[in-house]
Amino acid sequence: MTLRVYNSLSREMEVFEPLNPPYVGMYVCGPTVYGDAHIGHAKSYISFDLVYRYLRFLGYKVTYVQNITDVGHLTDDADQGEDKVEKRAKLEKIHPLQLAQGFERRFFEDMDKLNLERPHIAPRASGHIPEQIALTEKLLANGHAYEVGGNVYFDVTSFPEYGKLSHRRLEEQAAGTRFEVRGEKRHPADFALWKKAEAGHILQWPSPWGLGYPGWHLECSAMSQKYLGETFDIHGGGLENIFPHHEDEVAQSEAACGKPFAKYWLHNNMVTVNGQKMGKSLGNFVTLRAAFEKFDPMVLRMVILQGHYRSPFDYSEGAIEACTVGYDRLVSTVKKVRNELRKDSEGSPASILNDGPAPEDVMEYVSQTKKSFCAAMDDDFASPAALGSLFGLAQFSNAIFGSAMTLRAGGKSRTPLSRESLVKIDETFSLLGGDVLGIVKDDYEESSNAAPRLDSKLIGMLVGMREQARKNKNFAISDQIRDELDELGVKLEDGPGGTTWRVE
RNA sequence: GGCGCCGUAGCCAAAUUGGCAAGGCAGCGGAUUGCAAAUCCGCGAUUUGUCGGUUCAAGUCCGACCGGCGCCUCCA
């Protein structure tokens, strides 16, 4: 089995071969922390969380770096020259870094809820000013940059490969684009490495060119180089950043070092809301905090993984509601397996498990599941198909469970199911659904008869009383108990082996 | 003007180098149930927006057309 990834640089699928196996360096463009994270962030970071988790599953030792942009991004034309974070800070009358770090914390809280692994290093742009100055000096020294009155620009004509990532040629750009109009630039596509600060700027640092702050793209070049080296394996980010952000990163990094920058460029596609572009100016962007009020973050994760990372994701409440049902089915299957294993390990007389080996068909199904799962993931991280194989396992698991319960109810066997079977199934759910896809949790809150708490005992008591009522064919009472418990969120389910309950 | 994507069952959404059209949701039939719920079993596209072309073979490649979208501007 071989992992193949779609490389934006070549616009082709390529076999993934790290520069220094088993080590993999991965850099993903992080958030600009001047507001709360939205669905677009979720799509992007879930995508790269998936990439990271699968590489880890394959045995690679991945270093995952994701920057925090807290300086340097300009706002739109109307606010030319003003820093995005600083502008927002002025509105709120606080220090820009207080604002930025507040949103950074909130960002990670949201990402945690989506069950993302945190990056190993999350460097802040504001903490790497010396590195950015050094890179600018290097580019000035080898003739790829020039200074005009306290501003330093990258000279795109000095880098013949400019455009190789976004597959654009400078000549073709003339019409329709909006290069910043600045008379002092030699070429309209030249971009700022260092910007001179206007008097009112709070965020400014001394540099060889006077007080100022770094340009938009420089941080990623400086920080990726610092933590992953001049050449590294994977650079990820959102599709909209290919040009100019990533193109400029390539130019300044390769011009400075004279070496290739990232080997594989991975780009996730964008989010639309009810079929329309989600944009700040359109007023239809959905923050994660708002989405979490309506939907379980884990369902949001799953609905995003049900589409491919290179396909657009359309956020619609109908799609998420439909996904909720499937998610619940998957999770309740895992819970059922684990509850049974726990009952067994606690020596409960209600256990249906025996000590025999797992039957051939179980071993076969588990191994097939792994195979199809990996085949999907090897194909440029095709999570939708991978998820499909997990649903297959859930169905299989429920089926052997069902027939075991029937055997037991018929008195054919008190322990009709092999413990080893459930152990294998649970391991597979945990590995593929948990470690790799991140939608199966290690632990779920106690919600079964096994919970030794007062309310559990009370529920057990009511269930017992209902059993009596049913035996006496007093269905009015038994249905009343079931309905009233249902209203409290306790679902009763009568099976061949008796009544079980769970909390919604 | 440049670059690119999508159009697959009622809805969402997959399909390695072209080789029998995944999966989820909803729906229908059956098993199970006192009735439910949950679960299991079975069923749904002779066909992938339209029209042509290449091929033994096309959702997949080529061309045209229709319809939708994105990027090129801070944006994930």
XYZ file of C-alpha atoms (C1' of nucleotides) in Angstrom:
580
model
C 0.000 0.000 0.000
C 1.275 3.373 -0.971
C 0.082 6.779 0.053
C -0.509 9.090 -2.847
C -1.289 12.768 -2.473
C -2.417 15.486 -4.808
C 0.343 18.051 -5.086
C -0.826 21.513 -6.091
C 2.661 22.222 -7.389
C 2.489 19.555 -10.108
C -1.291 19.422 -10.218
C -0.976 15.658 -10.104
C -1.231 12.754 -7.740
C 2.199 11.807 -6.471
C 3.526 8.977 -4.352
C 4.303 10.360 -0.929
C 7.996 9.986 -0.183
C 9.311 11.996 2.748
C 12.682 13.701 2.436
C 14.061 11.963 5.539
C 11.875 9.029 6.490
C 10.484 8.286 8.967
C 10.467 12.009 9.751
C 7.932 14.307 8.168
C 7.827 18.077 8.498
C 4.429 19.602 7.984
C 3.579 23.293 8.002
C 0.007 24.518 7.823
C -1.068 28.126 7.527
C -2.756 28.993 10.784
C -5.409 31.508 11.686
C -5.192 35.268 11.876
C -6.420 35.772 15.399
C -8.545 38.870 15.175
C -11.932 37.177 15.477
C -13.598 33.898 16.371
C -12.977 30.841 14.232
C -15.617 29.964 11.657
C -16.662 26.894 9.661
C -13.923 27.580 7.134
C -11.304 27.138 9.823
C -12.967 23.895 10.834
C -12.800 22.545 7.293
C -9.169 23.481 6.879
C -7.838 22.297 10.198
C -9.906 19.125 10.260
C -8.451 18.354 6.840
C -4.892 18.729 8.006
C -5.618 17.033 11.298
C -6.679 14.091 9.166
C -3.458 14.278 7.170
C -1.429 14.417 10.360
C -3.304 11.549 11.989
C -3.022 9.299 8.977
C 0.703 9.928 8.591
C 1.083 9.101 12.259
C -0.940 5.936 11.746
C 1.404 4.963 8.916
C 4.296 5.206 11.345
C 5.808 8.531 10.316
C 7.235 10.784 12.973
C 5.533 14.006 12.071
C 6.393 17.464 13.284
C 3.301 19.569 12.795
C 3.786 23.328 12.794
C 0.899 25.750 12.504
C 1.516 29.442 12.825
C -0.534 32.026 14.655
C -0.736 35.255 12.718
C -0.972 38.120 15.151
C 0.692 40.825 13.041
C 1.235 41.740 9.500
C -1.977 41.211 7.631
C -3.253 44.359 6.072
C -6.906 45.108 5.952
C -8.615 46.051 2.720
C -8.034 49.117 0.617
C -10.051 51.422 2.783
C -7.657 50.885 5.640
C -4.486 50.711 3.678
C -1.414 50.408 5.769
C -3.225 49.496 8.916
C -2.667 46.189 10.602
C -5.719 43.993 10.907
C -5.182 43.034 14.504
C -4.222 46.553 15.445
C -7.290 47.995 13.814
C -9.564 45.695 15.723
C -7.661 46.423 18.916
C -8.147 50.134 18.498
C -11.868 49.597 18.242
C -11.811 47.755 21.531
C -9.226 50.028 23.141
C -6.872 47.288 24.233
C -3.372 46.231 23.293
C -3.308 44.313 20.015
C -1.586 41.341 21.547
C -4.165 41.101 24.301
C -6.778 40.867 21.609
C -4.770 38.407 19.550
C -3.973 36.097 22.416
C -7.546 36.128 23.615
C -8.721 34.945 20.212
C -5.878 32.471 20.044
C -7.116 30.812 23.219
C -10.646 30.755 21.894
C -9.378 29.313 18.641
C -7.754 26.383 20.392
C -10.806 25.837 22.564
C -12.910 25.507 19.418
C -10.379 23.213 17.767
C -10.296 21.042 20.873
C -14.046 20.624 20.667
C -13.637 19.406 17.098
C -11.211 16.839 18.493
C -8.171 18.171 16.644
C -4.725 17.181 17.730
C -2.885 20.350 18.590
C 0.093 21.205 16.413
C 3.429 20.456 18.039
C 4.567 24.024 17.537
C 2.243 27.005 17.115
C 4.663 29.898 16.622
C 3.374 33.459 16.727
C 4.450 35.883 14.040
C 5.003 38.581 16.656
C 7.521 36.358 18.394
C 9.644 35.915 15.282
C 10.468 39.435 14.214
C 14.259 38.911 14.319
C 13.961 35.870 12.054
C 11.865 37.847 9.622
C 14.316 40.736 9.603
C 17.175 38.307 9.014
C 15.369 36.761 6.050
C 14.726 40.202 4.588
C 18.388 41.105 4.959
C 19.362 37.924 3.212
C 17.094 38.731 0.275
C 18.467 42.269 0.064
C 21.995 40.911 0.153
C 21.519 38.486 -2.712
C 19.675 40.914 -4.909
C 16.099 39.651 -4.655
C 14.806 42.660 -2.763
C 15.109 46.408 -2.710
C 14.375 49.139 -0.225
C 12.440 52.307 -0.889
C 12.014 54.762 1.923
C 11.696 52.296 4.781
C 9.726 49.727 2.780
C 11.392 46.599 1.476
C 9.944 44.805 -1.511
C 10.605 41.436 -3.067
C 11.595 41.770 -6.706
C 9.504 39.193 -8.557
C 11.428 39.626 -11.778
C 14.515 38.323 -9.983
C 12.811 34.959 -9.479
C 12.054 33.431 -12.882
C 9.972 30.643 -11.376
C 7.527 33.097 -9.872
C 4.047 31.693 -10.534
C 4.981 28.025 -10.566
C 2.706 27.112 -7.674
C -0.393 29.033 -8.689
C 0.346 28.380 -12.360
C 0.013 31.973 -13.355
C 2.320 34.003 -15.435
C 2.974 37.587 -14.601
C 2.136 38.783 -18.107
C -1.318 37.240 -17.923
C -2.201 38.997 -14.758
C -2.481 42.490 -16.081
C -6.217 42.700 -16.561
C -8.707 41.975 -13.869
C -6.369 41.782 -10.925
C -5.830 44.399 -8.331
C -2.203 44.596 -7.559
C -1.564 47.185 -4.962
C -0.907 50.445 -6.709
C 2.248 51.867 -5.325
C 4.450 53.987 -7.444
C 7.552 53.015 -5.575
C 7.316 49.360 -6.567
C 9.320 48.369 -9.622
C 6.791 45.759 -10.717
C 3.145 45.704 -9.697
C 3.503 42.133 -8.452
C 6.362 42.973 -6.119
C 5.258 42.417 -2.558
C 6.325 43.863 0.764
C 8.795 42.075 2.983
C 8.953 44.915 5.454
C 6.636 47.834 5.819
C 7.342 51.195 7.298
C 5.075 51.954 10.248
C 2.948 55.040 10.217
C 3.082 57.168 13.326
C -0.056 55.781 14.951
C 0.956 52.100 14.806
C 1.292 50.330 18.115
C 2.765 47.175 16.613
C 6.138 48.209 15.292
C 9.659 47.040 15.658
C 13.061 48.568 14.988
C 14.787 47.273 11.886
C 17.709 48.263 9.670
C 15.116 50.195 7.617
C 13.553 52.028 10.504
C 10.500 51.284 12.607
C 8.055 48.977 10.912
C 6.507 45.577 10.741
C 6.875 42.503 8.535
C 4.967 41.915 5.301
C 2.073 39.527 4.895
C 3.845 36.420 3.774
C 7.168 36.606 5.474
C 6.247 34.950 8.755
C 5.488 31.613 7.139
C 8.802 31.509 5.336
C 10.745 32.530 8.430
C 9.003 30.207 10.863
C 8.769 27.146 8.657
C 12.483 27.473 7.990
C 13.257 27.871 11.658
C 11.324 24.818 12.827
C 11.346 22.512 9.812
C 14.398 23.544 7.827
C 14.895 25.197 4.469
C 13.269 22.294 2.661
C 10.478 20.307 4.249
C 7.822 17.805 3.258
C 4.321 19.213 3.410
C 2.925 22.711 3.256
C -0.815 22.940 3.714
C -3.420 25.639 3.662
C -6.637 26.860 2.154
C -7.065 26.983 -1.597
C -7.601 30.726 -1.587
C -4.093 31.217 -0.309
C -2.320 29.712 -3.295
C -2.079 33.163 -4.727
C -0.575 35.365 -3.627
C 0.293 34.089 -0.174
C 1.838 30.714 -0.967
C 3.303 31.849 -4.249
C 5.119 34.610 -2.416
C 6.274 32.227 0.284
C 7.834 30.020 -2.357
C 9.506 32.959 -4.037
C 11.044 34.499 -0.956
C 12.070 31.196 0.606
C 13.655 29.712 -2.476
C 15.279 32.981 -3.479
C 16.792 33.313 -0.005
C 18.005 29.729 0.405
C 18.571 28.617 -3.148
C 16.826 25.367 -2.285
C 13.374 23.943 -2.910
C 10.854 25.023 -0.285
C 8.033 22.530 0.383
C 7.963 19.230 -1.500
C 4.205 18.678 -1.372
C 1.635 21.455 -1.394
C -1.774 20.371 -0.118
C -4.764 22.681 -0.364
C -8.177 22.186 1.116
C -11.231 23.499 -0.695
C -13.549 26.152 0.593
C -16.785 26.332 2.527
C -20.015 27.679 1.159
C -23.152 28.358 3.161
C -26.329 27.161 1.484
C -24.511 27.195 -1.825
C -23.037 30.674 -1.505
C -19.554 31.782 -0.717
C -19.078 32.413 2.955
C -17.566 35.810 3.408
C -17.224 38.453 6.004
C -18.548 41.072 3.646
C -21.521 38.899 2.745
C -22.480 38.638 6.364
C -23.188 34.917 6.108
C -20.207 33.488 7.877
C -20.921 31.025 10.609
C -18.682 31.007 13.651
C -17.971 27.705 15.291
C -19.360 28.975 18.546
C -22.679 29.621 16.841
C -22.612 26.234 15.112
C -21.807 24.436 18.368
C -25.007 25.771 19.868
C -26.971 23.824 17.309
C -24.828 20.812 16.605
C -22.483 18.443 18.351
C -18.935 19.468 17.310
C -18.175 15.818 16.635
C -21.039 15.662 14.143
C -19.631 18.747 12.478
C -16.312 16.974 12.255
C -17.952 13.952 10.719
C -19.988 15.884 8.198
C -16.808 17.566 7.020
C -15.014 14.227 6.761
C -17.926 12.904 4.713
C -16.729 15.123 1.915
C -13.242 15.064 0.465
C -10.852 17.755 1.662
C -10.319 18.960 -1.900
C -14.041 19.289 -2.533
C -16.006 22.283 -1.371
C -18.131 21.789 1.698
C -21.570 23.312 1.692
C -22.748 24.108 5.177
C -26.458 23.465 5.450
C -28.368 22.514 8.520
C -30.238 19.769 6.702
C -27.024 17.981 5.806
C -25.782 18.147 9.371
C -29.032 16.911 10.808
C -28.930 13.932 8.445
C -25.377 13.235 9.510
C -26.349 13.312 13.174
C -28.394 10.152 12.776
C -25.509 8.294 11.170
C -23.083 9.550 13.774
C -25.339 8.362 16.584
C -25.612 4.947 15.016
C -21.847 4.621 14.806
C -21.262 5.832 18.332
C -24.027 3.752 19.875
C -22.546 0.666 18.229
C -19.163 1.395 19.743
C -20.760 2.022 23.116
C -22.651 -1.253 22.912
C -19.465 -3.170 22.230
C -17.616 -1.455 25.054
C -20.453 -1.868 27.523
C -20.517 -5.571 26.842
C -16.774 -5.820 27.348
C -17.042 -3.912 30.572
C -19.862 -6.065 31.876
C -17.643 -9.028 31.147
C -14.588 -7.627 32.862
C -16.662 -6.774 35.905
C -17.750 -10.386 36.085
C -21.402 -9.529 35.622
C -23.678 -12.578 35.410
C -25.411 -10.762 32.548
C -22.294 -11.095 30.376
C -22.802 -12.986 27.157
C -19.131 -13.430 26.338
C -17.138 -16.633 26.200
C -13.404 -17.308 26.209
C -13.244 -18.871 22.783
C -11.264 -17.456 19.868
C -12.828 -15.002 17.476
C -14.468 -16.891 14.615
C -12.945 -16.812 11.172
C -15.611 -14.540 9.696
C -14.999 -11.926 12.363
C -11.252 -11.922 11.778
C -11.891 -11.744 8.067
C -14.320 -8.852 8.332
C -12.034 -6.857 10.602
C -9.117 -7.344 8.279
C -11.200 -6.400 5.237
C -12.328 -3.263 7.008
C -8.765 -2.217 7.663
C -7.816 -2.953 4.099
C -10.581 -0.923 2.501
C -10.101 1.858 5.005
C -6.417 2.175 4.182
C -7.024 1.889 0.457
C -9.300 4.904 0.744
C -6.934 6.916 2.894
C -3.982 6.057 0.686
C -5.842 7.711 -2.144
C -5.201 11.302 -1.120
C -6.888 10.945 2.256
C -10.297 9.913 0.946
C -12.106 10.123 4.236
C -15.627 9.667 2.795
C -14.833 6.162 1.596
C -12.884 5.433 4.784
C -15.936 6.385 6.773
C -17.965 4.028 4.627
C -15.884 1.056 5.688
C -16.463 2.024 9.304
C -20.208 1.924 8.761
C -19.743 -1.540 7.352
C -18.049 -2.614 10.540
C -20.850 -1.132 12.629
C -23.398 -3.090 10.661
C -21.401 -6.278 10.995
C -20.933 -5.729 14.693
C -24.630 -5.127 15.286
C -25.445 -8.219 13.285
C -23.298 -10.617 15.314
C -24.572 -8.950 18.441
C -28.149 -9.481 17.378
C -27.731 -13.132 16.581
C -25.894 -13.693 19.864
C -28.758 -12.164 21.796
C -31.210 -14.349 19.936
C -29.195 -17.473 20.739
C -29.073 -16.550 24.380
C -32.756 -15.714 24.572
C -33.548 -19.062 22.953
C -31.538 -20.776 25.662
C -29.091 -22.189 23.136
C -26.113 -20.650 24.901
C -25.603 -18.465 27.925
C -22.399 -17.025 26.465
C -22.861 -17.067 22.708
C -20.332 -14.410 21.746
C -16.551 -14.585 21.772
C -14.926 -11.891 23.884
C -12.071 -11.871 21.441
C -14.449 -10.840 18.669
C -15.572 -7.752 20.515
C -12.015 -6.936 21.505
C -10.969 -7.017 17.856
C -13.927 -4.911 16.775
C -13.376 -2.395 19.528
C -9.687 -2.146 18.634
C -10.580 -1.460 15.031
C -13.100 1.215 15.909
C -10.599 2.843 18.230
C -7.751 2.718 15.756
C -9.507 3.701 12.535
C -12.443 5.660 13.857
C -10.558 7.094 16.816
C -6.846 7.544 16.150
C -7.195 8.247 12.444
C -10.576 9.859 11.839
C -10.991 11.269 15.314
C -14.720 10.673 15.427
C -14.727 7.789 17.895
C -13.703 8.915 21.336
C -11.591 6.908 23.760
C -14.168 7.276 26.469
C -17.826 8.055 26.542
C -19.684 9.245 29.567
C -21.195 6.450 31.546
C -24.675 5.988 30.236
C -25.519 2.393 30.888
C -26.671 0.067 33.609
C -23.069 -0.268 34.661
C -22.929 3.256 36.060
C -22.975 2.790 39.828
C -24.688 6.040 40.566
C -27.907 6.784 42.353
C -29.765 7.844 39.232
C -28.619 4.694 37.484
C -29.993 2.637 40.314
C -33.257 4.544 40.205
C -33.578 3.997 36.480
C -32.819 0.344 37.023
C -35.569 0.213 39.600
C -38.110 1.768 37.247
C -37.074 -0.599 34.484
C -37.600 -3.494 36.870
C -41.030 -2.269 37.849
C -41.923 -1.874 34.207
C -40.837 -5.459 33.597
C -43.299 -6.576 36.254
C -46.055 -4.509 34.694
C -45.345 -6.009 31.288
C -45.439 -9.515 32.686
C -48.850 -8.722 34.107
C -49.805 -7.272 30.733
C -50.371 -3.924 32.346
C -49.184 -2.037 29.302
C -50.691 1.241 30.382
C -48.238 1.398 33.278
C -45.286 0.052 31.299
C -45.812 2.527 28.469
C -46.207 5.347 30.927
C -42.861 4.509 32.488
C -41.215 4.297 29.092
C -42.743 7.556 27.863
C -41.925 9.516 30.956
C -38.361 8.276 31.028
C -38.125 9.163 27.357
C -39.094 12.716 28.157
C -36.226 12.825 30.619
C -33.892 11.632 27.885
C -33.695 8.014 28.939
C -34.388 5.649 26.046
C -35.631 2.157 26.845
C -35.112 -0.625 24.352
C -36.646 -4.060 24.737
C -34.524 -6.789 23.234
C -34.522 -10.567 23.401
C -32.105 -10.379 26.314
C -34.247 -7.977 28.311
C -34.585 -4.223 28.492
C -31.603 -1.934 28.122
C -31.528 1.811 28.523
C -29.329 4.668 27.545
C -29.236 8.385 28.122
C -29.510 10.537 25.018
C -9.301 39.234 -18.679
C -6.420 34.925 -16.231
C -6.674 30.204 -13.319
C -9.707 26.285 -11.544
C -13.906 23.363 -9.796
C -18.703 21.167 -9.894
C -23.404 19.088 -12.152
C -24.051 11.117 -9.947
C -31.098 8.011 -6.808
C -35.843 12.534 -2.962
C -31.320 14.923 -0.022
C -25.771 14.721 1.273
C -21.790 12.292 -1.128
C -17.826 8.532 -3.084
C -15.849 5.913 -7.306
C -7.203 3.963 -7.665
C -3.788 4.044 -13.821
C -10.951 4.378 -18.221
C -12.891 -2.140 -16.405
C -19.702 -4.745 -12.685
C -22.100 3.189 -10.222
C -19.364 3.125 -2.300
C -21.496 4.980 2.026
C -24.865 8.095 4.954
C -29.928 10.269 5.502
C -34.912 9.790 4.062
C -38.444 5.933 1.879
C -40.551 0.928 1.031
C -41.061 -4.566 2.253
C -39.708 -8.394 5.892
C -37.734 -10.339 10.791
C -38.153 -8.904 15.944
C -41.875 -6.367 19.570
C -47.920 -6.467 23.519
C -47.156 -1.678 20.869
C -42.773 1.036 20.125
C -37.654 2.144 19.796
C -33.136 0.145 18.456
C -31.075 -3.624 15.400
C -30.716 -7.040 11.359
C -32.203 -8.843 6.268
C -33.994 -7.251 1.436
C -35.351 -3.263 -2.213
C -33.785 2.001 -5.201
C -29.496 5.101 -10.713
C -29.892 -0.220 -17.441
C -27.232 4.862 -15.858
C -23.779 9.777 -14.011
C -26.609 18.023 -16.916
C -27.100 17.868 -22.797
C -25.064 16.553 -27.572
C -21.126 14.509 -30.236
C -16.052 11.987 -30.444
C -11.905 8.382 -28.998
C -12.012 3.105 -27.089
C -13.291 -3.818 -26.816
C -14.803 -0.729 -22.578
C -16.178 6.302 -20.488
C -19.033 9.022 -14.355
C -13.795 8.824 -15.498
C -10.382 10.939 -21.680
C -11.425 14.856 -25.920
C -14.779 18.751 -28.077
C -19.212 21.763 -27.942
C -23.351 23.486 -25.312
C -26.579 24.359 -20.855
C -26.585 25.239 -15.585
C -24.031 26.258 -10.727
C -19.597 27.768 -7.995
C -14.718 29.339 -6.464
C -9.932 31.936 -6.689
C -7.230 36.055 -8.798
C -8.622 41.393 -2.746
C -7.418 40.201 4.212
C -9.749 35.593 4.249
C -9.045 28.565 6.001
